[in-house]
Coordinates of C-alpha atoms and ligand atoms in Angstrom, one line a residue:
M1 CA 9.7 -12.6 31.0
K2 CA 12.2 -14.9 29.2
E3 CA 9.4 -15.9 26.9
R4 CA 8.6 -12.3 26.0
W5 CA 12.2 -11.5 25.5
D6 CA 12.6 -14.5 23.1
L7 CA 9.4 -13.5 21.3
N8 CA 10.6 -9.9 20.7
R9 CA 14.0 -11.1 19.7
R10 CA 12.5 -13.4 17.1
A11 CA 10.3 -10.7 15.9
V12 CA 13.3 -8.4 15.3
R13 CA 15.2 -11.2 13.6
L14 CA 12.2 -11.9 11.4
L15 CA 11.8 -8.2 10.4
C16 CA 15.5 -7.9 9.7
H17 CA 15.3 -11.1 7.7
L18 CA 12.3 -9.9 5.7
D19 CA 13.5 -6.4 5.1
R20 CA 16.4 -5.1 7.2
K21 CA 16.5 -1.8 5.3
Y22 CA 12.8 -1.1 6.0
F23 CA 13.3 -1.8 9.7
L24 CA 16.4 0.3 10.1
C25 CA 14.9 3.2 8.1
T26 CA 11.8 3.1 10.3
L27 CA 13.9 3.3 13.4
F28 CA 16.2 6.1 12.2
S29 CA 13.3 8.0 10.7
S30 CA 11.7 7.9 14.2
L31 CA 15.0 9.2 15.6
T32 CA 14.9 12.2 13.4
T33 CA 11.2 12.9 14.3
A34 CA 12.3 12.8 18.0
I35 CA 15.3 15.2 17.5
A36 CA 13.7 17.7 15.1
P37 CA 11.7 19.8 17.6
Y38 CA 14.6 20.3 19.9
I39 CA 16.7 22.2 17.4
P40 CA 14.5 25.3 17.3
I41 CA 13.8 25.0 21.0
Y42 CA 17.5 25.0 21.9
F43 CA 18.6 27.7 19.5
S44 CA 15.6 30.0 19.9
A45 CA 16.4 30.2 23.6
K46 CA 20.0 30.9 22.7
I47 CA 19.0 33.7 20.2
I48 CA 16.6 35.3 22.8
D49 CA 19.3 35.2 25.5
A50 CA 21.9 36.6 23.1
L51 CA 19.6 39.4 22.1
T52 CA 18.9 40.2 25.8
A53 CA 22.6 40.2 26.5
G54 CA 23.2 42.6 23.6
A55 CA 25.3 40.1 21.5
G56 CA 26.6 41.2 18.1
G57 CA 25.1 40.5 14.7
K58 CA 27.7 37.8 14.0
T59 CA 26.7 35.7 17.0
L60 CA 23.0 36.1 16.2
A61 CA 23.6 35.2 12.5
L62 CA 25.6 32.2 13.5
Y63 CA 22.7 31.0 15.8
A64 CA 20.2 31.6 13.1
A65 CA 22.3 29.7 10.5
L66 CA 22.7 26.8 12.9
T67 CA 19.0 26.7 13.7
V68 CA 18.0 26.6 10.0
G69 CA 20.9 24.5 8.9
L70 CA 20.5 21.8 11.5
A71 CA 16.7 21.8 11.2
A72 CA 17.1 21.4 7.4
L73 CA 19.7 18.6 7.7
V74 CA 17.6 16.6 10.2
G75 CA 14.4 17.3 8.1
L76 CA 16.1 16.2 4.9
A77 CA 17.6 13.1 6.5
G78 CA 14.1 12.3 8.0
A79 CA 12.4 12.8 4.7
L80 CA 14.9 10.5 2.9
L81 CA 14.6 7.8 5.6
K82 CA 10.8 8.1 5.6
M83 CA 10.8 7.7 1.8
H84 CA 12.8 4.5 2.1
A85 CA 10.6 3.3 5.0
D86 CA 7.5 3.8 2.8
V87 CA 9.0 2.0 -0.1
G88 CA 10.2 -0.7 2.3
E89 CA 6.7 -1.0 3.8
A90 CA 5.2 -1.8 0.4
E91 CA 8.0 -4.3 -0.2
L92 CA 7.4 -5.8 3.2
D93 CA 3.7 -6.2 2.3
R94 CA 4.7 -8.3 -0.7
L95 CA 7.2 -10.3 1.3
V96 CA 4.7 -11.1 4.0
D97 CA 2.1 -12.2 1.4
W98 CA 4.9 -14.3 -0.1
K99 CA 5.7 -15.9 3.2
H100 CA 2.0 -16.7 3.7
A101 CA 1.8 -18.4 0.3
E102 CA 5.0 -20.3 0.8
K103 CA 3.9 -21.6 4.3
A104 CA 0.4 -22.6 3.0
M105 CA 2.0 -24.6 0.2
D106 CA 4.6 -26.2 2.6
L107 CA 1.9 -27.3 5.1
P108 CA 1.2 -31.0 5.0
Y109 CA -2.1 -31.6 3.1
A110 CA -3.7 -33.0 6.2
L111 CA -3.4 -29.5 7.8
I112 CA -4.7 -27.8 4.7
E113 CA -7.9 -29.9 5.0
D114 CA -8.0 -29.3 8.8
R115 CA -10.5 -26.5 9.6
K116 CA -8.7 -25.4 12.8
T117 CA -5.5 -24.7 10.8
A118 CA -7.5 -23.0 8.1
L119 CA -9.1 -20.7 10.7
L120 CA -5.8 -19.9 12.3
R121 CA -4.4 -19.0 8.9
E122 CA -7.4 -16.8 8.0
R123 CA -7.1 -15.1 11.4
I124 CA -3.5 -14.2 11.2
E125 CA -3.9 -13.1 7.5
M126 CA -6.7 -10.8 8.7
E127 CA -4.7 -9.6 11.7
T128 CA -1.8 -8.8 9.3
Q129 CA -4.2 -6.8 7.1
T130 CA -5.5 -5.0 10.2
G131 CA -1.9 -3.9 10.9
Y132 CA -1.1 -6.3 13.7
N133 CA 1.9 -8.6 14.2
V134 CA 4.9 -7.9 11.9
Y135 CA 3.8 -4.4 10.8
Y136 CA 2.7 -3.3 14.1
Y137 CA 6.0 -4.5 15.5
A138 CA 8.0 -2.3 13.1
V139 CA 5.8 0.7 13.9
T140 CA 5.9 0.2 17.7
A141 CA 9.6 -0.3 17.6
G142 CA 9.9 3.0 15.8
G143 CA 7.6 4.6 18.4
L144 CA 9.7 3.2 21.3
V145 CA 12.9 4.8 19.7
R146 CA 11.1 8.1 19.1
Y147 CA 9.7 8.5 22.6
A148 CA 12.8 7.2 24.4
V149 CA 14.9 9.7 22.5
Q150 CA 12.3 12.5 23.0
I151 CA 12.4 11.8 26.8
A152 CA 16.2 11.6 26.9
A153 CA 16.6 14.9 25.0
A154 CA 14.0 16.6 27.1
V155 CA 15.7 15.4 30.3
L156 CA 19.0 16.8 29.0
L157 CA 17.5 20.2 28.3
T158 CA 15.6 20.3 31.6
F159 CA 18.3 19.0 33.8
S160 CA 19.8 22.4 34.6
L161 CA 16.5 23.5 36.0
F162 CA 17.3 21.4 39.1
R163 CA 20.5 23.4 39.8
P164 CA 20.6 24.6 43.3
G165 CA 19.0 28.0 43.8
L166 CA 16.8 28.2 40.7
L167 CA 13.7 26.6 42.0
S168 CA 12.6 26.2 45.6
A169 CA 12.5 22.7 47.0
G170 CA 8.7 22.7 47.0
A171 CA 8.6 23.8 43.3
K172 CA 11.0 21.0 42.3
L173 CA 9.0 18.5 44.2
A174 CA 5.8 19.8 42.6
L175 CA 7.4 19.5 39.1
L176 CA 8.5 15.9 39.8
A177 CA 5.1 15.0 41.2
G178 CA 3.5 16.4 38.0
I179 CA 5.7 14.3 35.8
V180 CA 5.0 11.2 37.8
L181 CA 1.3 12.0 37.7
T182 CA 1.4 12.3 33.9
A183 CA 3.2 9.0 33.7
V184 CA 0.6 7.3 36.0
V185 CA -2.4 8.8 34.1
S186 CA -0.7 7.8 30.8
V187 CA -0.2 4.3 31.9
L188 CA -3.8 4.0 33.2
T189 CA -5.4 5.6 30.1
G190 CA -3.0 3.8 27.8
R191 CA -4.0 0.5 29.4
R192 CA -7.7 1.2 28.9
Y193 CA -7.1 2.5 25.4
G194 CA -5.1 -0.6 24.6
R195 CA -7.9 -2.8 25.9
L196 CA -10.6 -1.0 24.0
R197 CA -8.6 -1.2 20.8
S198 CA -7.6 -4.9 21.2
E199 CA -11.2 -5.9 22.1
F200 CA -12.4 -4.1 19.0
F201 CA -9.7 -5.5 16.7
A202 CA -10.1 -9.0 18.1
G203 CA -13.8 -8.9 17.1
C204 CA -12.9 -7.3 13.7
V205 CA -10.9 -10.4 12.8
D206 CA -14.0 -12.6 13.1
D207 CA -16.1 -10.0 11.4
N208 CA -13.7 -9.7 8.5
I209 CA -13.5 -13.4 8.0
C210 CA -17.3 -13.5 7.9
G211 CA -17.5 -10.3 5.7
E212 CA -15.1 -11.8 3.2
K213 CA -17.1 -14.9 2.9
L214 CA -20.3 -12.9 2.4
Y215 CA -18.6 -10.8 -0.2
D216 CA -17.3 -13.9 -1.9
Y217 CA -20.9 -15.3 -2.0
T218 CA -22.3 -12.1 -3.4
S219 CA -19.7 -11.5 -6.1
N220 CA -18.7 -15.0 -7.1
D221 CA -20.1 -16.2 -10.4
S222 CA -20.8 -19.7 -9.3
S223 CA -22.9 -18.7 -6.3
G224 CA -24.4 -15.9 -8.6
K225 CA -26.5 -18.5 -10.3
D226 CA -28.1 -19.9 -7.1
I227 CA -28.6 -16.4 -5.6
R228 CA -30.6 -15.4 -8.7
L229 CA -32.6 -18.6 -9.2
Y230 CA -33.4 -19.1 -5.5
G231 CA -34.1 -15.4 -4.8
M232 CA -31.5 -15.2 -2.1
R233 CA -30.7 -11.5 -2.6
A234 CA -32.8 -10.2 0.3
A235 CA -31.5 -12.8 2.8
L236 CA -27.9 -12.1 1.9
L237 CA -28.4 -8.4 2.0
Q238 CA -30.0 -8.7 5.4
K239 CA -26.9 -10.7 6.6
E240 CA -24.6 -8.0 5.2
R241 CA -26.7 -5.3 7.0
D242 CA -26.6 -7.1 10.3
F243 CA -22.9 -7.6 9.9
N244 CA -22.3 -3.9 9.1
E245 CA -24.5 -2.6 11.9
N246 CA -22.8 -4.8 14.4
F247 CA -19.4 -3.6 13.2
C248 CA -20.3 0.1 13.3
R249 CA -21.8 -0.3 16.8
R250 CA -18.6 -1.8 18.1
E251 CA -16.5 0.8 16.4
R252 CA -18.6 3.6 17.9
T253 CA -18.1 2.1 21.4
M254 CA -14.4 1.9 20.9
N255 CA -14.0 5.4 19.5
F256 CA -16.1 6.9 22.3
G257 CA -14.0 5.2 24.9
V258 CA -10.8 6.2 23.2
A259 CA -12.0 9.8 23.0
W260 CA -12.7 9.9 26.7
M261 CA -9.3 8.6 27.5
G262 CA -7.7 11.2 25.3
L263 CA -9.7 14.0 27.0
L264 CA -8.7 12.9 30.4
S265 CA -5.0 12.6 29.5
N266 CA -5.1 16.0 27.7
F267 CA -6.7 17.6 30.7
V268 CA -3.9 16.4 33.0
T269 CA -1.3 17.5 30.5
Y270 CA -2.7 21.0 30.1
A271 CA -3.2 21.4 33.9
L272 CA 0.4 20.5 34.3
Q273 CA 1.5 22.9 31.6
F274 CA -0.3 25.7 33.4
G275 CA 1.5 24.7 36.6
V276 CA 4.9 24.6 34.9
Y277 CA 4.3 28.1 33.5
L278 CA 3.5 29.4 37.0
L279 CA 6.6 27.8 38.5
L280 CA 8.9 29.2 35.8
I281 CA 7.4 32.7 35.8
A282 CA 7.8 32.7 39.6
A283 CA 11.4 31.7 39.2
A284 CA 12.0 34.3 36.5
L285 CA 10.4 37.0 38.7
R286 CA 12.9 36.0 41.4
G287 CA 15.6 36.7 38.8
G288 CA 16.9 33.1 38.7
L289 CA 16.0 32.4 35.0
S290 CA 16.8 34.0 31.7
V291 CA 13.9 34.9 29.3
G292 CA 15.2 32.5 26.7
S293 CA 15.5 29.6 29.1
I294 CA 11.8 29.9 30.2
A295 CA 10.7 29.2 26.6
R296 CA 13.2 26.3 26.4
Y297 CA 12.2 24.7 29.7
V298 CA 8.5 25.0 29.0
S299 CA 8.8 23.5 25.6
S300 CA 11.2 20.7 26.8
I301 CA 8.9 19.8 29.8
M302 CA 5.9 19.7 27.4
L303 CA 7.9 17.4 25.1
L304 CA 9.0 15.3 28.1
L305 CA 5.4 14.9 29.2
A306 CA 4.2 14.0 25.7
G307 CA 7.2 11.6 25.4
V308 CA 6.2 9.9 28.7
S309 CA 2.6 9.5 27.6
G310 CA 3.6 8.4 24.1
L311 CA 6.0 5.8 25.6
A312 CA 3.4 4.5 27.9
R313 CA 0.9 4.1 25.0
T314 CA 3.5 2.5 22.8
I315 CA 4.6 0.0 25.4
R316 CA 0.9 -0.8 26.0
I317 CA 0.4 -1.4 22.3
S318 CA 3.5 -3.5 21.9
V319 CA 2.4 -5.6 24.8
T320 CA -1.0 -6.1 23.1
N321 CA 0.8 -6.9 19.8
E322 CA 2.9 -9.6 21.5
E323 CA -0.2 -11.7 21.6
Y324 CA -0.7 -11.3 17.8
M325 CA 3.0 -11.8 17.1
K326 CA 3.0 -15.0 19.1
R327 CA 0.0 -16.3 17.1
Y328 CA 1.8 -15.3 13.9
L329 CA 5.0 -17.1 14.8
D330 CA 3.0 -20.1 16.1
Y331 CA 1.5 -20.5 12.7
F332 CA 4.8 -20.3 10.9
D333 CA 6.2 -22.8 13.5
I334 CA 3.6 -25.4 12.7
P335 CA 5.7 -28.5 12.1
N336 CA 5.2 -31.0 9.5
P337 CA 4.1 -34.0 11.5
M338 CA 4.6 -36.4 8.6
Y339 CA 7.7 -38.5 8.9
Q340 CA 9.9 -37.7 5.9
G341 CA 12.3 -40.4 5.0
S342 CA 15.5 -39.8 3.0
L343 CA 15.5 -43.1 1.0
S344 CA 15.8 -42.4 -2.7
V345 CA 13.1 -43.9 -5.0
E346 CA 14.9 -46.1 -7.4
K347 CA 14.7 -44.7 -11.0
R348 CA 13.4 -47.5 -13.2
D349 CA 12.8 -47.2 -17.0
D350 CA 10.6 -50.3 -16.8
D351 CA 8.3 -48.7 -14.3
R352 CA 8.4 -51.8 -12.1
Y353 CA 7.1 -50.2 -9.0
E354 CA 4.9 -52.3 -6.8
V355 CA 2.7 -50.9 -4.1
E356 CA 1.0 -52.9 -1.4
F357 CA -1.5 -51.9 1.3
R358 CA -1.0 -54.0 4.4
D359 CA -4.0 -54.0 6.8
V360 CA -4.4 -50.3 6.5
S361 CA -7.0 -48.4 8.5
F362 CA -7.5 -44.7 8.5
R363 CA -9.4 -42.0 10.4
Y364 CA -9.3 -38.3 9.4
P365 CA -7.8 -36.1 12.0
N366 CA -10.3 -35.0 14.7
T367 CA -12.9 -37.7 13.7
E368 CA -14.0 -40.8 15.4
A369 CA -15.2 -42.9 12.5
Y370 CA -12.8 -44.9 10.3
A371 CA -12.9 -43.9 6.6
L372 CA -10.9 -47.0 5.8
R373 CA -10.8 -50.3 7.7
H374 CA -8.3 -53.2 7.3
V375 CA -7.5 -52.6 3.6
S376 CA -5.1 -55.0 2.2
M377 CA -4.3 -55.2 -1.5
K378 CA -1.4 -55.3 -3.9
F379 CA -1.1 -53.4 -7.2
R380 CA 0.4 -55.7 -9.8
I381 CA 2.8 -53.9 -12.1
G382 CA 1.1 -52.6 -15.3
E383 CA -2.3 -53.7 -14.1
K384 CA -5.5 -51.7 -14.9
L385 CA -7.5 -51.6 -11.7
A386 CA -11.0 -50.2 -11.2
V387 CA -12.3 -49.1 -7.9
V388 CA -16.1 -48.9 -7.4
G389 CA -18.4 -48.4 -4.5
R390 CA -21.1 -46.1 -3.2
N391 CA -20.5 -42.5 -2.2
G392 CA -18.5 -42.2 1.0
S393 CA -17.3 -45.8 0.8
G394 CA -13.6 -44.6 1.0
K395 CA -12.4 -44.7 -2.6
T396 CA -10.9 -41.1 -2.7
T397 CA -9.4 -41.7 0.8
F398 CA -7.8 -44.8 -0.5
I399 CA -6.1 -42.7 -3.3
K400 CA -5.1 -39.9 -0.8
L401 CA -3.3 -42.6 1.2
L402 CA -1.7 -44.1 -1.8
C403 CA -0.3 -40.7 -2.8
R404 CA 0.8 -40.1 0.8
L405 CA -1.4 -37.0 1.3
Y406 CA -2.1 -38.7 4.6
D407 CA -0.4 -41.5 6.5
P408 CA -2.4 -44.6 7.6
T409 CA -3.6 -44.5 11.2
E410 CA -2.9 -48.2 11.4
G411 CA -1.1 -50.7 9.1
E412 CA 1.4 -49.7 6.4
I413 CA 1.8 -49.0 2.7
L414 CA 4.9 -50.5 1.0
L415 CA 6.7 -49.6 -2.2
N416 CA 8.8 -52.4 -3.5
G417 CA 8.6 -53.9 0.0
V418 CA 9.7 -50.8 1.9
D419 CA 7.4 -48.6 4.0
I420 CA 6.6 -45.5 1.9
R421 CA 7.3 -43.2 4.9
K422 CA 11.0 -44.1 4.5
Y423 CA 11.2 -42.6 1.0
D424 CA 11.9 -39.0 0.1
Y425 CA 8.5 -37.4 0.1
A426 CA 8.8 -35.5 -3.2
E427 CA 10.4 -38.5 -5.0
Y428 CA 7.6 -40.8 -3.8
Q429 CA 4.9 -38.4 -5.0
A430 CA 6.6 -38.0 -8.3
L431 CA 5.4 -41.6 -9.0
F432 CA 1.8 -40.6 -9.3
S433 CA -0.2 -38.8 -12.0
V434 CA -3.6 -38.2 -10.4
V435 CA -6.8 -36.5 -11.7
F436 CA -8.8 -35.9 -8.6
Q437 CA -12.6 -35.4 -8.8
D438 CA -12.1 -31.9 -7.5
F439 CA -9.0 -31.2 -9.7
R440 CA -8.2 -27.5 -10.1
L441 CA -6.9 -25.7 -13.2
F442 CA -5.4 -22.3 -12.9
A443 CA -6.0 -19.0 -14.8
F444 CA -2.6 -19.4 -16.6
S445 CA -2.0 -20.3 -20.2
L446 CA -3.2 -23.7 -21.5
G447 CA 0.4 -24.8 -21.9
Q448 CA 1.3 -24.0 -18.3
N449 CA -1.8 -25.8 -17.1
V450 CA -0.7 -29.0 -19.0
T451 CA 2.9 -28.8 -17.9
A452 CA 2.2 -27.5 -14.4
G453 CA 5.2 -25.3 -14.7
A454 CA 6.9 -22.5 -16.5
D455 CA 8.8 -24.6 -19.0
V456 CA 6.5 -25.8 -21.7
D457 CA 7.6 -28.7 -24.0
R458 CA 5.1 -27.6 -26.6
A459 CA 5.2 -30.7 -28.8
R460 CA 4.6 -33.1 -25.9
A461 CA 1.9 -30.8 -24.4
E462 CA 0.0 -30.9 -27.7
V463 CA 0.3 -34.7 -27.9
C464 CA -1.1 -35.1 -24.4
L465 CA -4.0 -32.7 -25.1
R466 CA -4.8 -34.7 -28.3
E467 CA -4.6 -38.0 -26.3
A468 CA -7.0 -36.5 -23.7
G469 CA -9.5 -35.7 -26.5
L470 CA -8.9 -31.9 -26.7
G471 CA -7.2 -31.9 -30.1
E472 CA -10.0 -30.3 -32.0
R473 CA -10.6 -27.7 -29.3
L474 CA -6.9 -26.9 -29.3
L475 CA -7.1 -25.9 -33.0
R476 CA -9.8 -23.4 -32.1
M477 CA -7.9 -21.9 -29.2
P478 CA -7.0 -18.3 -30.3
D479 CA -3.4 -18.5 -29.2
G480 CA -2.9 -22.3 -29.1
L481 CA -1.0 -23.4 -26.0
D482 CA -0.5 -19.7 -25.1
T483 CA -4.2 -19.1 -24.7
M484 CA -5.0 -17.9 -21.3
L485 CA -7.6 -19.9 -19.4
Y486 CA -10.5 -18.1 -17.6
R487 CA -10.7 -14.4 -17.2
D488 CA -9.2 -13.9 -13.7
F489 CA -6.1 -12.2 -15.0
D490 CA -6.9 -11.7 -18.7
P491 CA -10.2 -10.2 -20.0
H492 CA -9.6 -12.1 -23.2
G493 CA -9.0 -15.4 -21.5
V494 CA -11.0 -18.4 -22.7
V495 CA -13.7 -19.8 -20.4
I496 CA -13.7 -23.5 -20.8
S497 CA -16.5 -26.0 -20.0
G498 CA -16.4 -28.5 -17.2
G499 CA -15.7 -31.3 -19.7
E500 CA -12.9 -29.4 -21.5
A501 CA -11.4 -28.7 -18.1
Q502 CA -11.5 -32.4 -17.2
K503 CA -9.7 -33.2 -20.5
I504 CA -7.0 -30.6 -19.7
A505 CA -6.6 -32.2 -16.3
I506 CA -6.2 -35.6 -17.9
A507 CA -3.6 -34.1 -20.3
R508 CA -1.7 -32.7 -17.3
A509 CA -1.6 -36.2 -15.7
L510 CA -0.4 -37.7 -19.0
Y511 CA 2.3 -35.0 -19.4
K512 CA 3.7 -35.8 -15.9
N513 CA 4.2 -39.3 -17.3
A514 CA 4.5 -41.0 -13.9
P515 CA 4.5 -44.8 -13.5
F516 CA 1.1 -44.7 -11.7
L517 CA -1.9 -43.1 -13.4
V518 CA -4.9 -42.5 -11.2
L519 CA -8.2 -41.2 -12.5
D520 CA -10.9 -40.4 -9.9
E521 CA -14.2 -40.2 -11.8
P522 CA -12.4 -39.1 -14.9
T523 CA -15.4 -38.9 -17.2
A524 CA -18.0 -37.4 -14.8
A525 CA -18.1 -34.1 -16.7
L526 CA -17.6 -35.6 -20.2
D527 CA -20.3 -36.0 -22.8
P528 CA -21.0 -39.6 -23.9
V529 CA -18.9 -39.3 -27.1
S530 CA -15.8 -38.0 -25.1
E531 CA -16.5 -40.5 -22.4
Y532 CA -16.4 -43.4 -25.0
E533 CA -13.2 -42.0 -26.4
V534 CA -11.5 -41.9 -23.0
Y535 CA -12.5 -45.6 -22.4
R536 CA -11.5 -46.6 -25.9
K537 CA -8.1 -45.1 -25.6
F538 CA -7.6 -45.9 -21.9
N539 CA -5.3 -48.8 -22.6
A540 CA -3.3 -46.8 -25.1
I541 CA -3.2 -43.7 -22.8
S542 CA -2.0 -45.6 -19.8
G543 CA 0.4 -47.8 -21.8
G544 CA 2.5 -49.9 -19.5
K545 CA 1.7 -47.9 -16.4
T546 CA -0.1 -49.2 -13.5
A547 CA -3.5 -47.5 -13.7
L548 CA -6.2 -47.0 -11.2
Y549 CA -9.7 -45.9 -12.2
I550 CA -12.5 -44.9 -9.9
S551 CA -15.9 -44.8 -11.6
H552 CA -19.6 -44.9 -10.9
R553 CA -20.2 -46.1 -14.4
L554 CA -19.7 -49.8 -13.9
A555 CA -19.8 -50.5 -17.6
S556 CA -16.6 -48.5 -18.0
C557 CA -14.8 -50.8 -15.5
R558 CA -15.2 -53.9 -17.6
F559 CA -12.0 -53.1 -19.5
C560 CA -10.0 -53.2 -16.3
D561 CA -8.0 -56.3 -15.3
E562 CA -9.4 -56.2 -11.8
I563 CA -12.1 -54.4 -9.9
L564 CA -12.0 -53.5 -6.2
V565 CA -15.4 -53.0 -4.6
F566 CA -15.4 -50.7 -1.6
S567 CA -18.2 -50.6 1.0
A568 CA -18.1 -48.7 4.3
G569 CA -14.3 -48.2 4.1
S570 CA -13.4 -51.9 3.4
I571 CA -12.7 -53.8 0.2
V572 CA -15.6 -56.3 0.2
Q573 CA -15.0 -57.9 -3.2
H574 CA -12.3 -58.0 -5.8
G575 CA -11.9 -59.8 -9.2
A576 CA -12.8 -59.5 -12.8
H577 CA -16.2 -58.2 -13.9
E578 CA -17.7 -61.5 -15.0
A579 CA -16.6 -63.3 -11.8
L580 CA -17.9 -60.5 -9.6
L581 CA -21.3 -60.6 -11.4
Q582 CA -21.6 -64.3 -10.5
E583 CA -21.7 -63.4 -6.8
K584 CA -25.4 -62.7 -6.9
N585 CA -25.7 -61.2 -3.4
G586 CA -22.4 -59.2 -3.6
E587 CA -22.2 -55.4 -3.6
Y588 CA -20.9 -55.3 -7.1
A589 CA -23.9 -57.3 -8.5
R590 CA -26.2 -54.9 -6.5
L591 CA -24.6 -51.8 -8.0
W592 CA -24.5 -53.3 -11.4
H593 CA -28.2 -54.3 -11.5
A594 CA -29.2 -50.9 -10.0
Q595 CA -27.5 -49.2 -12.9
A596 CA -28.6 -51.7 -15.5
Q597 CA -32.2 -51.3 -14.3
Y598 CA -31.9 -47.5 -14.9
Y599 CA -30.8 -48.0 -18.5
D600 CA -33.4 -50.8 -19.0
D601 CA -36.2 -48.5 -17.7
S602 CA -35.1 -45.7 -20.0
L603 CA -35.1 -48.1 -22.9
Q604 CA -38.5 -49.4 -21.9
K605 CA -39.9 -45.9 -22.0
K606 CA -38.6 -45.3 -25.5
N607 CA -39.7 -48.8 -26.7
P608 CA -42.5 -49.9 -24.4
V609 CA -42.9 -53.7 -24.6
K610 CA -46.4 -54.5 -25.8
Ligands
LIG701 P1 -15.8 -41.8 -1.7 O1 -14.6 -41.3 -2.5 O2 -15.9 -43.3 -1.8 O3 -17.0 -41.1 -2.1 P2 -14.4 -40.7 0.5 O4 -13.1 -41.4 0.5 O5 -14.4 -39.3 0.0 O6 -15.5 -41.5 -0.2 O7 -15.0 -40.6 2.0 C1 -14.9 -41.6 2.9 C2 -15.4 -41.2 4.3 O8 -14.5 -40.2 4.8 C3 -16.8 -40.5 4.2 O9 -17.5 -40.8 5.3 C4 -16.4 -39.0 4.3 O10 -17.4 -38.3 5.0 C5 -15.2 -39.0 5.1 N1 -14.2 -37.9 4.8 C6 -13.8 -37.6 3.5 N2 -12.9 -36.6 3.6 C7 -12.9 -36.2 4.9 C8 -12.2 -35.1 5.6 N3 -11.4 -34.3 5.0 N4 -12.4 -35.0 6.9 C9 -13.2 -35.9 7.6 N5 -13.9 -36.9 7.0 C10 -13.7 -37.0 5.6

């Protein structure tokens, strides 16, 4: 109970924090909806009784003016509140999206790569779209206010019916039993109704996740090529058809069940209405009730019954929603498990930052195998270091650890002799300019892509683009640095090639101007001329920075001071190119000869040796 209370309190606090005005307008608009029907009920009875009693025109006119005036006032207030609630709902929509985006960016990278967290995020995003959690909470809170007020007002107007002498004891008992029966039927049908809906919507979330993926496959331009060339249209359509049929079948089952519940509850309500009429007519015939009050009692009792069943349904829905709300809050409560130190990284103009890996081993979360094993090495300041090795040997993982996207499972990484965990996280990461293999550019302007922010130092951005080899292309960009990349947001955006994108990513790394420059397969998408240019300029580009260079093209590593050779998660060799080649049975010599053989074979085909 305490847990539920805390959950609901947090939900209210969250809603108030997100949009207090929306929440309050929803509650007060529900209040006006609840009160509105009672105004004509109360005053119509007064008018009828006044007419029967032969009251004067003044009294009748006053009642008529009060009926219309109060109804108009409550109606107007309701309309205004509803308008603000509708506007607020749209704003809440944006705020909730904003909160999702903010949380996703605040999550530690390890959790972004973790499939379980990704699924939880997709699930609650879908649930939010389906109307659960925060939204549902606001709507059900409004429902609770509406039905509670409706019941209270109905009780006030019906109370006098239980005055001594109006109804017989049996009739009173029958009336109370009818109300209790309605409540019981409402609770039971409401429970079934709630279960049917929550089962359906729980399944919808999985369906929607799957549906979105399918839609993405069919409409995405990169999968579009494979779909066409491998004739995957029919197979994808079949999947879509199966998915739709399954969805419609489940929806039919839910709607059918809900309709039955509605029928049952309506039947009980109408039967009771009939009973109420009979009781009141009998009382009127006995002379105990005025004509006006019959209409008032009947309408109030009907509103009371509707209120009871509405309240039971709303309570049921809000109980169901608690499960969604809990999941929602659990996601936003996910802590950052990475220790975040507060030590400031010393600002140095000479870039004398020294990093050391000390017996570092690492396993990705939820995996058994080690991706890195007992890695020990030291970056010498200003050194150009190459990292080579076969696919899956741990090179990218090594960089992820260096940049503290993950913490080592065992061992430690030191910056100027201090464990990197002790440093302020953002300050530590500011030391690295990295171009990952799977770097991402954004559909913003070229300038914003280079500067990674809103403020563009245009002159410096242009210098970086030229250094990265995009100088000539920049001249052909229609709006220079303001040219929009890709067409996601702008139909006139420029679609750039993979190689051009890689150069822009390199320019972004140069613009950041961090003491460590890390390039993971920086030339994979470049043509041979651009690749040669990057190598040629590498020393100039990296200047006095400590530079790390991962490459499969071993020839390109020769210009580095030192080469680290990775195999199965460990550094198996290190040294300069010539020295490593001398180790005939070493991994480096094997990789080198395998690549040299390829080039030799190609040459031999062109110039076959006679
Ligand atoms: P390389 O960059 O040398 O190709 P990686 O560092 O990417 O190799 O990968 C090293 C090992 O770690 C591989 O066996 C790979 O399957 C595994 N690995 C990489 N990323 C993840 C991840 N996010 N979760 C689990 N295992 C991973």
